[in-house]
């Protein structure tokens, strides 16, 4: 039973890491897009 718990904790940890990386990517992508859009509007 403990092997199952250890395996589950390992997968849960990986899922949390992947979720954090995905969230950081979404946030930084939005910031980059907003920055680029602001630059394009300045040129007009």
mmCIF file with all atom_site columns, N, CA and C in Angstrom:
data_model
loop_
_atom_site.group_PDB
_atom_site.id
_atom_site.type_symbol
_atom_site.label_atom_id
_atom_site.label_alt_id
_atom_site.label_comp_id
_atom_site.label_asym_id
_atom_site.label_entity_id
_atom_site.label_seq_id
_atom_site.pdbx_PDB_ins_code
_atom_site.Cartn_x
_atom_site.Cartn_y
_atom_site.Cartn_z
_atom_site.occupancy
_atom_site.B_iso_or_equiv
_atom_site.pdbx_formal_charge
_atom_site.auth_seq_id
_atom_site.auth_comp_id
_atom_site.auth_asym_id
_atom_site.auth_atom_id
_atom_site.pdbx_PDB_model_num
ATOM 1   N N  . UNK A 1 1  ? 0.823  -1.199 0.000   1.00 0.00 ? 1  UNK A N  1
ATOM 2   C CA . UNK A 1 1  ? 0.000  0.000  0.000   1.00 0.00 ? 1  UNK A CA 1
ATOM 3   C C  . UNK A 1 1  ? 0.865  1.261  0.000   1.00 0.00 ? 1  UNK A C  1
ATOM 4   N N  . UNK A 1 2  ? 1.999  1.211  0.693   1.00 0.00 ? 2  UNK A N  1
ATOM 5   C CA . UNK A 1 2  ? 2.844  2.397  0.747   1.00 0.00 ? 2  UNK A CA 1
ATOM 6   C C  . UNK A 1 2  ? 3.477  2.680  -0.621  1.00 0.00 ? 2  UNK A C  1
ATOM 7   N N  . UNK A 1 3  ? 3.732  1.640  -1.404  1.00 0.00 ? 3  UNK A N  1
ATOM 8   C CA . UNK A 1 3  ? 4.295  1.854  -2.739  1.00 0.00 ? 3  UNK A CA 1
ATOM 9   C C  . UNK A 1 3  ? 3.297  2.612  -3.611  1.00 0.00 ? 3  UNK A C  1
ATOM 10  N N  . UNK A 1 4  ? 2.025  2.303  -3.442  1.00 0.00 ? 4  UNK A N  1
ATOM 11  C CA . UNK A 1 4  ? 0.985  3.009  -4.190  1.00 0.00 ? 4  UNK A CA 1
ATOM 12  C C  . UNK A 1 4  ? 0.940  4.481  -3.790  1.00 0.00 ? 4  UNK A C  1
ATOM 13  N N  . UNK A 1 5  ? 1.049  4.756  -2.502  1.00 0.00 ? 5  UNK A N  1
ATOM 14  C CA . UNK A 1 5  ? 1.025  6.139  -2.013  1.00 0.00 ? 5  UNK A CA 1
ATOM 15  C C  . UNK A 1 5  ? 2.238  6.910  -2.517  1.00 0.00 ? 5  UNK A C  1
ATOM 16  N N  . UNK A 1 6  ? 3.397  6.285  -2.500  1.00 0.00 ? 6  UNK A N  1
ATOM 17  C CA . UNK A 1 6  ? 4.617  6.945  -2.970  1.00 0.00 ? 6  UNK A CA 1
ATOM 18  C C  . UNK A 1 6  ? 4.502  7.235  -4.466  1.00 0.00 ? 6  UNK A C  1
ATOM 19  N N  . UNK A 1 7  ? 3.983  6.285  -5.220  1.00 0.00 ? 7  UNK A N  1
ATOM 20  C CA . UNK A 1 7  ? 3.804  6.486  -6.657  1.00 0.00 ? 7  UNK A CA 1
ATOM 21  C C  . UNK A 1 7  ? 2.819  7.622  -6.920  1.00 0.00 ? 7  UNK A C  1
ATOM 22  N N  . UNK A 1 8  ? 1.724  7.631  -6.171  1.00 0.00 ? 8  UNK A N  1
ATOM 23  C CA . UNK A 1 8  ? 0.734  8.689  -6.341  1.00 0.00 ? 8  UNK A CA 1
ATOM 24  C C  . UNK A 1 8  ? 1.332  10.054 -6.017  1.00 0.00 ? 8  UNK A C  1
ATOM 25  N N  . UNK A 1 9  ? 2.099  10.134 -4.941  1.00 0.00 ? 9  UNK A N  1
ATOM 26  C CA . UNK A 1 9  ? 2.720  11.409 -4.571  1.00 0.00 ? 9  UNK A CA 1
ATOM 27  C C  . UNK A 1 9  ? 3.703  11.876 -5.656  1.00 0.00 ? 9  UNK A C  1
ATOM 28  N N  . UNK A 1 10 ? 4.416  10.934 -6.245  1.00 0.00 ? 10 UNK A N  1
ATOM 29  C CA . UNK A 1 10 ? 5.339  11.285 -7.331  1.00 0.00 ? 10 UNK A CA 1
ATOM 30  C C  . UNK A 1 10 ? 4.602  11.865 -8.520  1.00 0.00 ? 10 UNK A C  1
ATOM 31  N N  . UNK A 1 11 ? 3.514  11.223 -8.917  1.00 0.00 ? 11 UNK A N  1
ATOM 32  C CA . UNK A 1 11 ? 2.731  11.723 -10.043 1.00 0.00 ? 11 UNK A CA 1
ATOM 33  C C  . UNK A 1 11 ? 2.060  13.050 -9.700  1.00 0.00 ? 11 UNK A C  1
ATOM 34  N N  . UNK A 1 12 ? 1.577  13.193 -8.474  1.00 0.00 ? 12 UNK A N  1
ATOM 35  C CA . UNK A 1 12 ? 0.948  14.441 -8.057  1.00 0.00 ? 12 UNK A CA 1
ATOM 36  C C  . UNK A 1 12 ? 1.975  15.580 -8.097  1.00 0.00 ? 12 UNK A C  1
ATOM 37  N N  . UNK A 1 13 ? 3.193  15.302 -7.650  1.00 0.00 ? 13 UNK A N  1
ATOM 38  C CA . UNK A 1 13 ? 4.255  16.316 -7.674  1.00 0.00 ? 13 UNK A CA 1
ATOM 39  C C  . UNK A 1 13 ? 4.559  16.737 -9.108  1.00 0.00 ? 13 UNK A C  1
ATOM 40  N N  . UNK A 1 14 ? 4.660  15.760 -10.010 1.00 0.00 ? 14 UNK A N  1
ATOM 41  C CA . UNK A 1 14 ? 4.912  16.079 -11.422 1.00 0.00 ? 14 UNK A CA 1
ATOM 42  C C  . UNK A 1 14 ? 3.778  16.912 -11.996 1.00 0.00 ? 14 UNK A C  1
ATOM 43  N N  . UNK A 1 15 ? 2.546  16.579 -11.653 1.00 0.00 ? 15 UNK A N  1
ATOM 44  C CA . UNK A 1 15 ? 1.393  17.320 -12.166 1.00 0.00 ? 15 UNK A CA 1
ATOM 45  C C  . UNK A 1 15 ? 1.437  18.765 -11.679 1.00 0.00 ? 15 UNK A C  1
ATOM 46  N N  . UNK A 1 16 ? 1.804  18.973 -10.431 1.00 0.00 ? 16 UNK A N  1
ATOM 47  C CA . UNK A 1 16 ? 1.894  20.334 -9.891  1.00 0.00 ? 16 UNK A CA 1
ATOM 48  C C  . UNK A 1 16 ? 2.982  21.119 -10.620 1.00 0.00 ? 16 UNK A C  1
ATOM 49  N N  . UNK A 1 17 ? 4.115  20.496 -10.863 1.00 0.00 ? 17 UNK A N  1
ATOM 50  C CA . UNK A 1 17 ? 5.208  21.168 -11.574 1.00 0.00 ? 17 UNK A CA 1
ATOM 51  C C  . UNK A 1 17 ? 4.775  21.547 -12.985 1.00 0.00 ? 17 UNK A C  1
ATOM 52  N N  . UNK A 1 18 ? 4.158  20.596 -13.700 1.00 0.00 ? 18 UNK A N  1
ATOM 53  C CA . UNK A 1 18 ? 3.711  20.890 -15.065 1.00 0.00 ? 18 UNK A CA 1
ATOM 54  C C  . UNK A 1 18 ? 2.654  21.990 -15.076 1.00 0.00 ? 18 UNK A C  1
ATOM 55  N N  . UNK A 1 19 ? 1.762  21.980 -14.110 1.00 0.00 ? 19 UNK A N  1
ATOM 56  C CA . UNK A 1 19 ? 0.728  23.017 -14.033 1.00 0.00 ? 19 UNK A CA 1
ATOM 57  C C  . UNK A 1 19 ? 1.366  24.381 -13.786 1.00 0.00 ? 19 UNK A C  1
ATOM 58  N N  . UNK A 1 20 ? 2.372  24.439 -12.927 1.00 0.00 ? 20 UNK A N  1
ATOM 59  C CA . UNK A 1 20 ? 3.051  25.704 -12.639 1.00 0.00 ? 20 UNK A CA 1
ATOM 60  C C  . UNK A 1 20 ? 3.774  26.226 -13.880 1.00 0.00 ? 20 UNK A C  1
ATOM 61  N N  . UNK A 1 21 ? 4.423  25.336 -14.622 1.00 0.00 ? 21 UNK A N  1
ATOM 62  C CA . UNK A 1 21 ? 5.122  25.751 -15.842 1.00 0.00 ? 21 UNK A CA 1
ATOM 63  C C  . UNK A 1 21 ? 4.116  26.249 -16.880 1.00 0.00 ? 21 UNK A C  1
ATOM 64  N N  . UNK A 1 22 ? 2.998  25.543 -17.019 1.00 0.00 ? 22 UNK A N  1
ATOM 65  C CA . UNK A 1 22 ? 1.971  25.961 -17.981 1.00 0.00 ? 22 UNK A CA 1
ATOM 66  C C  . UNK A 1 22 ? 1.390  27.317 -17.593 1.00 0.00 ? 22 UNK A C  1
ATOM 67  N N  . UNK A 1 23 ? 1.116  27.509 -16.328 1.00 0.00 ? 23 UNK A N  1
ATOM 68  C CA . UNK A 1 23 ? 0.556  28.783 -15.855 1.00 0.00 ? 23 UNK A CA 1
ATOM 69  C C  . UNK A 1 23 ? 1.550  29.919 -16.101 1.00 0.00 ? 23 UNK A C  1
ATOM 70  N N  . UNK A 1 24 ? 2.812  29.684 -15.794 1.00 0.00 ? 24 UNK A N  1
ATOM 71  C CA . UNK A 1 24 ? 3.835  30.706 -16.021 1.00 0.00 ? 24 UNK A CA 1
ATOM 72  C C  . UNK A 1 24 ? 3.943  31.036 -17.511 1.00 0.00 ? 24 UNK A C  1
ATOM 73  N N  . UNK A 1 25 ? 3.834  30.022 -18.358 1.00 0.00 ? 25 UNK A N  1
ATOM 74  C CA . UNK A 1 25 ? 3.880  30.253 -19.801 1.00 0.00 ? 25 UNK A CA 1
ATOM 75  C C  . UNK A 1 25 ? 2.708  31.077 -20.284 1.00 0.00 ? 25 UNK A C  1
ATOM 76  N N  . UNK A 1 26 ? 1.534  30.811 -19.760 1.00 0.00 ? 26 UNK A N  1
ATOM 77  C CA . UNK A 1 26 ? 0.347  31.566 -20.156 1.00 0.00 ? 26 UNK A CA 1
ATOM 78  C C  . UNK A 1 26 ? 0.485  33.023 -19.730 1.00 0.00 ? 26 UNK A C  1
ATOM 79  N N  . UNK A 1 27 ? 0.912  33.249 -18.493 1.00 0.00 ? 27 UNK A N  1
ATOM 80  C CA . UNK A 1 27 ? 1.054  34.610 -17.986 1.00 0.00 ? 27 UNK A CA 1
ATOM 81  C C  . UNK A 1 27 ? 2.118  35.380 -18.768 1.00 0.00 ? 27 UNK A C  1
ATOM 82  N N  . UNK A 1 28 ? 3.273  34.759 -18.992 1.00 0.00 ? 28 UNK A N  1
ATOM 83  C CA . UNK A 1 28 ? 4.329  35.466 -19.719 1.00 0.00 ? 28 UNK A CA 1
ATOM 84  C C  . UNK A 1 28 ? 3.939  35.674 -21.174 1.00 0.00 ? 28 UNK A C  1
ATOM 85  N N  . UNK A 1 29 ? 3.202  34.749 -21.761 1.00 0.00 ? 29 UNK A N  1
ATOM 86  C CA . UNK A 1 29 ? 2.734  34.923 -23.133 1.00 0.00 ? 29 UNK A CA 1
ATOM 87  C C  . UNK A 1 29 ? 1.776  36.090 -23.259 1.00 0.00 ? 29 UNK A C  1
ATOM 88  N N  . UNK A 1 30 ? 0.890  36.243 -22.296 1.00 0.00 ? 30 UNK A N  1
ATOM 89  C CA . UNK A 1 30 ? -0.042 37.372 -22.321 1.00 0.00 ? 30 UNK A CA 1
ATOM 90  C C  . UNK A 1 30 ? 0.712  38.694 -22.170 1.00 0.00 ? 30 UNK A C  1
ATOM 91  N N  . UNK A 1 31 ? 1.695  38.715 -21.278 1.00 0.00 ? 31 UNK A N  1
ATOM 92  C CA . UNK A 1 31 ? 2.465  39.946 -21.082 1.00 0.00 ? 31 UNK A CA 1
ATOM 93  C C  . UNK A 1 31 ? 3.235  40.306 -22.346 1.00 0.00 ? 31 UNK A C  1
ATOM 94  N N  . UNK A 1 32 ? 3.833  39.292 -22.989 1.00 0.00 ? 32 UNK A N  1
ATOM 95  C CA . UNK A 1 32 ? 4.584  39.532 -24.216 1.00 0.00 ? 32 UNK A CA 1
ATOM 96  C C  . UNK A 1 32 ? 3.652  40.031 -25.315 1.00 0.00 ? 32 UNK A C  1
ATOM 97  N N  . UNK A 1 33 ? 2.469  39.430 -25.434 1.00 0.00 ? 33 UNK A N  1
ATOM 98  C CA . UNK A 1 33 ? 1.511  39.844 -26.454 1.00 0.00 ? 33 UNK A CA 1
ATOM 99  C C  . UNK A 1 33 ? 1.054  41.282 -26.206 1.00 0.00 ? 33 UNK A C  1
ATOM 100 N N  . UNK A 1 34 ? 0.769  41.614 -24.962 1.00 0.00 ? 34 UNK A N  1
ATOM 101 C CA . UNK A 1 34 ? 0.350  42.973 -24.634 1.00 0.00 ? 34 UNK A CA 1
ATOM 102 C C  . UNK A 1 34 ? 1.458  43.981 -24.945 1.00 0.00 ? 34 UNK A C  1
ATOM 103 N N  . UNK A 1 35 ? 2.690  43.599 -24.630 1.00 0.00 ? 35 UNK A N  1
ATOM 104 C CA . UNK A 1 35 ? 3.826  44.483 -24.892 1.00 0.00 ? 35 UNK A CA 1
ATOM 105 C C  . UNK A 1 35 ? 3.985  44.701 -26.396 1.00 0.00 ? 35 UNK A C  1
ATOM 106 N N  . UNK A 1 36 ? 3.880  43.629 -27.165 1.00 0.00 ? 36 UNK A N  1
ATOM 107 C CA . UNK A 1 36 ? 4.027  43.720 -28.618 1.00 0.00 ? 36 UNK A CA 1
ATOM 108 C C  . UNK A 1 36 ? 2.885  44.533 -29.227 1.00 0.00 ? 36 UNK A C  1
ATOM 109 N N  . UNK A 1 37 ? 1.671  44.339 -28.732 1.00 0.00 ? 37 UNK A N  1
ATOM 110 C CA . UNK A 1 37 ? 0.514  45.091 -29.230 1.00 0.00 ? 37 UNK A CA 1
ATOM 111 C C  . UNK A 1 37 ? 0.679  46.574 -28.941 1.00 0.00 ? 37 UNK A C  1
ATOM 112 N N  . UNK A 1 38 ? 1.184  46.903 -27.763 1.00 0.00 ? 38 UNK A N  1
ATOM 113 C CA . UNK A 1 38 ? 1.401  48.308 -27.410 1.00 0.00 ? 38 UNK A CA 1
ATOM 114 C C  . UNK A 1 38 ? 2.441  48.931 -28.343 1.00 0.00 ? 38 UNK A C  1
ATOM 115 N N  . UNK A 1 39 ? 3.488  48.190 -28.683 1.00 0.00 ? 39 UNK A N  1
ATOM 116 C CA . UNK A 1 39 ? 4.510  48.706 -29.592 1.00 0.00 ? 39 UNK A CA 1
ATOM 117 C C  . UNK A 1 39 ? 3.933  48.952 -30.984 1.00 0.00 ? 39 UNK A C  1
ATOM 118 N N  . UNK A 1 40 ? 3.085  48.045 -31.446 1.00 0.00 ? 40 UNK A N  1
ATOM 119 C CA . UNK A 1 40 ? 2.494  48.211 -32.775 1.00 0.00 ? 40 UNK A CA 1
ATOM 120 C C  . UNK A 1 40 ? 1.548  49.406 -32.806 1.00 0.00 ? 40 UNK A C  1
ATOM 121 N N  . UNK A 1 41 ? 0.837  49.641 -31.723 1.00 0.00 ? 41 UNK A N  1
ATOM 122 C CA . UNK A 1 41 ? -0.077 50.781 -31.687 1.00 0.00 ? 41 UNK A CA 1
ATOM 123 C C  . UNK A 1 41 ? 0.683  52.097 -31.642 1.00 0.00 ? 41 UNK A C  1
ATOM 124 N N  . UNK A 1 42 ? 1.894  52.099 -31.067 1.00 0.00 ? 42 UNK A N  1
ATOM 125 C CA . UNK A 1 42 ? 2.699  53.313 -31.037 1.00 0.00 ? 42 UNK A CA 1
ATOM 126 C C  . UNK A 1 42 ? 3.101  53.730 -32.454 1.00 0.00 ? 42 UNK A C  1
ATOM 127 N N  . UNK A 1 43 ? 3.353  52.749 -33.301 1.00 0.00 ? 43 UNK A N  1
ATOM 128 C CA . UNK A 1 43 ? 3.812  53.040 -34.661 1.00 0.00 ? 43 UNK A CA 1
ATOM 129 C C  . UNK A 1 43 ? 2.703  53.663 -35.501 1.00 0.00 ? 43 UNK A C  1
ATOM 130 N N  . UNK A 1 44 ? 1.466  53.376 -35.192 1.00 0.00 ? 44 UNK A N  1
ATOM 131 C CA . UNK A 1 44 ? 0.359  53.881 -36.021 1.00 0.00 ? 44 UNK A CA 1
ATOM 132 C C  . UNK A 1 44 ? 0.155  55.369 -35.862 1.00 0.00 ? 44 UNK A C  1
#
